[in-house]
Amino acid sequence: MKKLLAIALMLIMLVGCFAGCGASNDDTLIMATNAAFPPYEYVENGEYVGIDVEIATLIAKELDMKLEIKDVEFGSIIGGVQSGKYDIGMAGMTVTEDRLKSVNFSTSYANGIQSVIVKNDCPYASYEDFYTGFDADGNPKGVVEGIKIGVQQDTTGDIYCSSVPAEWGFGEENVIRYKTGADAVQALIEGKVTAVIIDNEPAKAFVSVNEGLKIQSTEFANEDYAIAINKDNEELLKKVNDALAKLTESGEIKKIVDKYIK
Ligand code: ARG
């Protein structure tokens, strides 16, 4: 009886680990995302939708796997992919040198631009006007007193803006970090920040549903989006890249993008 109990306990622990560790099994592709980023990933009628969600669904199909989406904080995606908690990280995620130290990236499937959202009555025409002046090399000298920039924490917008003015940032002291882009935009509406720097497509989505906001015409940065995959999982990287190539070739990816971006 005791032996049986011990075996039962072991079994329970084993099953618990599989479920709890989130370890990927062969038929489920676990995608970590941050679903507050329209049109790439967001929740509509209680369901995950968006460009990344649809592309990932097709990739999973190509891999003959079931897609499981985990909606987590953006800043925890890379670490979770690195530790093996998630198979892929797909969240309108920009490829950066720093992130490449922790994970591999698939081939890029989209281009992103960091845009600047301000209120309609904002006296500054460009983010360049947020600086006090420029040195002989053309780099900013300082930030105009009172300028505050809102960003989604741990995004490239956050990383760029938090660097020093000499590197075209605004200094950590002038950046306010929010959990989601929508929270940052809310802060802008309430006058807590001068501008929000965020990816262009979400910026357009936020501006379209909030009155009194506009996007400055100058681009803050240009970047590539790709899927993050564990460095040890070369096999998955290859499979995902093959699937992306096939879906690009067949026009499926363009079809999805065109559905969400007019
Ligand atoms: N492209 C930016 C980055 O990689 C922002 C991505 C934010 N994505 C999201 N789903 N919230 O840092």
Short mmCIF file of C-alpha atoms and ligand atoms in Angstrom, two decimals:
data_model
loop_
_atom_site.label_atom_id
_atom_site.label_comp_id
_atom_site.label_asym_id
_atom_site.label_seq_id
_atom_site.Cartn_x
_atom_site.Cartn_y
_atom_site.Cartn_z
CA MET A 1 0.00 0.00 0.00
CA LYS A 2 2.78 2.36 0.99
CA LYS A 3 4.60 1.53 -2.24
CA LEU A 4 1.51 2.24 -4.29
CA LEU A 5 1.08 5.55 -2.53
CA ALA A 6 4.68 6.45 -3.24
CA ILE A 7 4.27 5.62 -6.92
CA ALA A 8 1.05 7.63 -7.10
CA LEU A 9 2.82 10.57 -5.46
CA MET A 10 5.70 10.35 -7.89
CA LEU A 11 3.30 10.32 -10.80
CA ILE A 12 1.46 13.36 -9.49
CA MET A 13 4.75 15.18 -9.06
CA LEU A 14 5.86 14.27 -12.57
CA VAL A 15 2.64 15.45 -14.17
CA GLY A 16 2.74 18.58 -12.02
CA CYS A 17 6.22 19.36 -13.26
CA PHE A 18 5.27 18.98 -16.90
CA ALA A 19 2.35 21.30 -16.44
CA GLY A 20 4.03 23.71 -14.03
CA CYS A 21 7.38 24.02 -15.74
CA GLY A 22 5.61 24.97 -18.92
CA ALA A 23 8.16 22.77 -20.61
CA SER A 24 7.27 22.41 -24.24
CA ASN A 25 6.05 19.07 -25.32
CA ASP A 26 6.07 17.93 -28.90
CA ASP A 27 2.62 18.99 -29.90
CA THR A 28 2.27 22.38 -28.23
CA LEU A 29 4.10 25.53 -29.26
CA ILE A 30 4.10 27.94 -26.34
CA MET A 31 4.21 31.56 -27.44
CA ALA A 32 4.89 34.29 -24.91
CA THR A 33 3.55 37.70 -25.83
CA ASN A 34 2.27 40.90 -24.30
CA ALA A 35 -1.22 41.29 -25.68
CA ALA A 36 -1.69 45.03 -25.31
CA PHE A 37 0.00 45.94 -28.54
CA PRO A 38 -2.49 46.41 -31.38
CA PRO A 39 -2.41 45.50 -34.25
CA TYR A 40 0.26 42.88 -33.43
CA GLU A 41 -1.38 41.30 -30.38
CA TYR A 42 -4.40 42.31 -28.39
CA VAL A 43 -7.55 40.90 -26.90
CA GLU A 44 -10.84 41.21 -28.73
CA ASN A 45 -14.05 39.60 -27.45
CA GLY A 46 -11.96 37.60 -25.01
CA GLU A 47 -9.69 36.20 -27.72
CA TYR A 48 -6.11 36.87 -28.71
CA VAL A 49 -5.97 38.45 -32.14
CA GLY A 50 -3.50 40.42 -34.25
CA ILE A 51 -0.74 40.01 -36.81
CA ASP A 52 1.60 38.03 -34.55
CA VAL A 53 -1.21 35.79 -33.30
CA GLU A 54 -2.27 34.94 -36.85
CA ILE A 55 1.27 34.40 -38.13
CA ALA A 56 2.08 32.20 -35.10
CA THR A 57 -1.08 30.19 -35.72
CA LEU A 58 0.07 29.45 -39.27
CA ILE A 59 3.61 28.63 -38.12
CA ALA A 60 2.23 26.18 -35.53
CA LYS A 61 0.14 24.60 -38.27
CA GLU A 62 3.23 24.20 -40.46
CA LEU A 63 4.99 22.57 -37.52
CA ASP A 64 1.98 20.36 -36.89
CA MET A 65 1.68 21.76 -33.38
CA LYS A 66 -1.00 23.37 -31.27
CA LEU A 67 -0.41 27.04 -30.42
CA GLU A 68 -0.70 28.10 -26.79
CA ILE A 69 -0.49 31.80 -26.01
CA LYS A 70 0.79 33.16 -22.70
CA ASP A 71 0.10 36.84 -22.08
CA VAL A 72 2.95 38.08 -19.88
CA GLU A 73 4.85 41.29 -19.10
CA PHE A 74 6.91 42.33 -22.10
CA GLY A 75 10.08 42.43 -20.03
CA SER A 76 9.75 38.80 -18.97
CA ILE A 77 9.50 37.31 -22.46
CA ILE A 78 13.22 37.05 -23.28
CA GLY A 79 14.06 35.52 -19.88
CA GLY A 80 11.23 33.01 -20.22
CA VAL A 81 12.40 31.95 -23.67
CA GLN A 82 15.95 31.70 -22.37
CA SER A 83 14.94 29.48 -19.46
CA GLY A 84 12.80 27.25 -21.66
CA LYS A 85 9.53 28.28 -20.08
CA TYR A 86 8.26 29.40 -23.50
CA ASP A 87 9.16 28.04 -26.92
CA ILE A 88 8.91 31.34 -28.75
CA GLY A 89 8.61 35.01 -27.89
CA MET A 90 6.52 36.88 -30.44
CA ALA A 91 5.45 40.39 -29.49
CA GLY A 92 6.35 42.88 -32.19
CA MET A 93 9.76 42.29 -30.75
CA THR A 94 12.71 44.21 -32.11
CA VAL A 95 15.98 42.46 -32.82
CA THR A 96 18.72 44.17 -30.79
CA GLU A 97 22.39 43.35 -30.19
CA ASP A 98 21.69 43.06 -26.50
CA ARG A 99 18.77 40.65 -26.84
CA LEU A 100 20.84 38.53 -29.26
CA LYS A 101 23.15 37.79 -26.32
CA SER A 102 20.25 35.95 -24.63
CA VAL A 103 18.20 34.44 -27.46
CA ASN A 104 18.25 33.69 -31.16
CA PHE A 105 15.95 35.54 -33.52
CA SER A 106 14.14 34.17 -36.54
CA THR A 107 14.33 35.96 -39.85
CA SER A 108 12.52 39.27 -39.58
CA TYR A 109 8.87 39.27 -40.61
CA ALA A 110 8.10 42.98 -40.21
CA ASN A 111 9.60 46.42 -39.96
CA GLY A 112 8.90 48.74 -37.05
CA ILE A 113 9.33 52.44 -36.48
CA GLN A 114 9.50 54.19 -33.13
CA SER A 115 7.09 57.10 -33.31
CA VAL A 116 6.38 60.04 -31.06
CA ILE A 117 2.80 60.67 -29.89
CA VAL A 118 1.97 64.12 -28.52
CA LYS A 119 -1.16 66.09 -27.77
CA ASN A 120 -2.61 68.11 -30.65
CA ASP A 121 -1.66 71.36 -28.91
CA CYS A 122 1.93 70.28 -28.27
CA PRO A 123 4.24 73.19 -29.20
CA TYR A 124 7.04 70.84 -30.30
CA ALA A 125 6.94 69.73 -33.95
CA SER A 126 9.64 67.07 -33.55
CA TYR A 127 11.37 65.20 -30.74
CA GLU A 128 14.48 67.13 -31.79
CA ASP A 129 12.82 70.17 -30.25
CA PHE A 130 12.85 68.37 -26.87
CA TYR A 131 16.61 69.05 -26.77
CA THR A 132 18.23 72.29 -25.64
CA GLY A 133 20.71 72.32 -28.51
CA PHE A 134 23.32 70.30 -30.34
CA ASP A 135 27.09 70.00 -30.08
CA ALA A 136 29.62 70.31 -32.92
CA ASP A 137 29.01 66.67 -33.89
CA GLY A 138 25.30 67.28 -34.09
CA ASN A 139 24.46 65.33 -30.92
CA PRO A 140 21.99 66.68 -28.36
CA LYS A 141 23.44 68.64 -25.44
CA GLY A 142 20.56 68.42 -22.99
CA VAL A 143 16.82 68.12 -22.53
CA VAL A 144 14.46 71.07 -22.23
CA GLU A 145 13.35 71.54 -18.62
CA GLY A 146 10.05 69.83 -17.90
CA ILE A 147 10.04 67.38 -20.81
CA LYS A 148 8.90 63.93 -19.70
CA ILE A 149 8.71 60.92 -22.03
CA GLY A 150 6.34 58.00 -21.43
CA VAL A 151 7.30 54.52 -22.64
CA GLN A 152 6.30 50.89 -22.19
CA GLN A 153 8.85 49.45 -19.81
CA ASP A 154 11.63 47.25 -21.21
CA THR A 155 10.79 48.02 -24.84
CA THR A 156 13.28 49.51 -27.26
CA GLY A 157 11.43 52.82 -26.81
CA ASP A 158 12.33 52.61 -23.11
CA ILE A 159 15.92 51.57 -23.82
CA TYR A 160 16.59 54.34 -26.36
CA CYS A 161 14.82 57.06 -24.39
CA SER A 162 16.53 56.14 -21.12
CA SER A 163 20.00 56.65 -22.58
CA VAL A 164 21.76 59.99 -22.19
CA PRO A 165 21.04 62.96 -24.50
CA ALA A 166 24.48 62.60 -26.16
CA GLU A 167 23.19 59.22 -27.41
CA TRP A 168 19.83 60.67 -28.47
CA GLY A 169 18.07 59.57 -25.30
CA PHE A 170 16.40 61.86 -22.77
CA GLY A 171 18.10 60.64 -19.60
CA GLU A 172 16.55 58.15 -17.20
CA GLU A 173 15.29 60.96 -14.98
CA ASN A 174 13.05 62.24 -17.79
CA VAL A 175 11.53 58.90 -18.73
CA ILE A 176 8.42 57.45 -17.08
CA ARG A 177 7.95 53.74 -17.63
CA TYR A 178 4.50 52.17 -17.84
CA LYS A 179 3.36 48.56 -17.86
CA THR A 180 1.65 48.89 -21.24
CA GLY A 181 1.64 51.33 -24.11
CA ALA A 182 -2.01 52.08 -23.34
CA ASP A 183 -1.05 53.15 -19.81
CA ALA A 184 1.61 55.47 -21.23
CA VAL A 185 -0.94 56.98 -23.62
CA GLN A 186 -3.38 57.48 -20.73
CA ALA A 187 -0.63 59.38 -18.88
CA LEU A 188 -0.17 61.58 -21.96
CA ILE A 189 -3.89 62.34 -22.04
CA GLU A 190 -3.75 63.26 -18.36
CA GLY A 191 -0.79 65.57 -19.00
CA LYS A 192 1.68 63.54 -16.94
CA VAL A 193 4.11 63.21 -19.85
CA THR A 194 4.95 65.41 -22.84
CA ALA A 195 5.13 62.55 -25.33
CA VAL A 196 4.92 58.79 -25.67
CA ILE A 197 7.54 57.02 -27.75
CA ILE A 198 6.29 53.69 -29.04
CA ASP A 199 6.11 51.53 -32.17
CA ASN A 200 4.29 53.22 -35.03
CA GLU A 201 1.43 50.77 -35.62
CA PRO A 202 0.36 50.65 -31.94
CA ALA A 203 0.81 54.44 -31.94
CA LYS A 204 -1.66 54.73 -34.84
CA ALA A 205 -4.07 52.38 -33.06
CA PHE A 206 -3.90 54.40 -29.81
CA VAL A 207 -4.30 57.74 -31.59
CA SER A 208 -7.31 56.48 -33.53
CA VAL A 209 -9.23 55.64 -30.37
CA ASN A 210 -8.21 58.69 -28.32
CA GLU A 211 -9.17 62.20 -29.28
CA GLY A 212 -6.70 65.06 -29.17
CA LEU A 213 -3.55 63.10 -29.96
CA LYS A 214 -1.26 63.08 -32.99
CA ILE A 215 1.93 61.44 -34.19
CA GLN A 216 4.90 63.68 -34.99
CA SER A 217 6.11 63.34 -38.56
CA THR A 218 9.73 62.60 -37.60
CA GLU A 219 10.63 58.96 -36.94
CA PHE A 220 12.55 58.29 -33.76
CA ALA A 221 14.03 54.92 -34.82
CA ASN A 222 13.68 52.17 -37.42
CA GLU A 223 13.82 48.50 -36.49
CA ASP A 224 13.09 44.87 -37.43
CA TYR A 225 10.67 42.52 -35.70
CA ALA A 226 11.45 38.82 -35.29
CA ILE A 227 10.60 35.78 -33.18
CA ALA A 228 12.78 35.01 -30.15
CA ILE A 229 13.83 31.37 -29.71
CA ASN A 230 16.02 29.61 -27.15
CA LYS A 231 19.69 29.56 -28.20
CA ASP A 232 19.91 25.81 -27.62
CA ASN A 233 16.95 25.05 -29.86
CA GLU A 234 18.52 25.35 -33.30
CA GLU A 235 16.03 22.83 -34.59
CA LEU A 236 13.05 25.01 -33.72
CA LEU A 237 14.81 28.06 -35.17
CA LYS A 238 15.25 26.27 -38.47
CA LYS A 239 11.66 25.03 -38.51
CA VAL A 240 10.29 28.50 -37.74
CA ASN A 241 12.49 30.09 -40.41
CA ASP A 242 11.40 27.50 -42.95
CA ALA A 243 7.75 28.12 -42.07
CA LEU A 244 8.23 31.90 -42.30
CA ALA A 245 9.89 31.53 -45.71
CA LYS A 246 7.06 29.35 -46.95
CA LEU A 247 4.37 31.70 -45.62
CA THR A 248 6.13 34.72 -47.10
CA GLU A 249 6.49 32.98 -50.44
CA SER A 250 2.82 32.00 -50.53
CA GLY A 251 1.71 35.53 -49.68
CA GLU A 252 0.00 34.46 -46.43
CA ILE A 253 2.02 36.86 -44.29
CA LYS A 254 1.27 39.80 -46.55
CA LYS A 255 -2.41 38.87 -46.43
CA ILE A 256 -2.39 38.97 -42.62
CA VAL A 257 -0.48 42.26 -42.48
CA ASP A 258 -2.80 43.87 -45.03
CA LYS A 259 -5.81 42.77 -43.01
CA TYR A 260 -4.61 44.69 -39.95
CA ILE A 261 -2.61 47.58 -41.46
CA LYS A 262 -4.49 49.72 -43.92
N1 ARG B 1 9.31 46.72 -30.64
C1 ARG B 1 9.48 47.09 -29.28
C2 ARG B 1 10.49 46.18 -28.62
O1 ARG B 1 10.81 45.16 -29.10
C3 ARG B 1 8.19 47.06 -28.49
C4 ARG B 1 7.46 45.78 -28.48
C5 ARG B 1 6.33 45.74 -27.46
N2 ARG B 1 5.50 44.63 -27.69
C6 ARG B 1 4.40 44.30 -26.98
N3 ARG B 1 3.72 43.26 -27.34
N4 ARG B 1 4.04 45.01 -25.97
O2 ARG B 1 10.99 46.49 -27.58
#
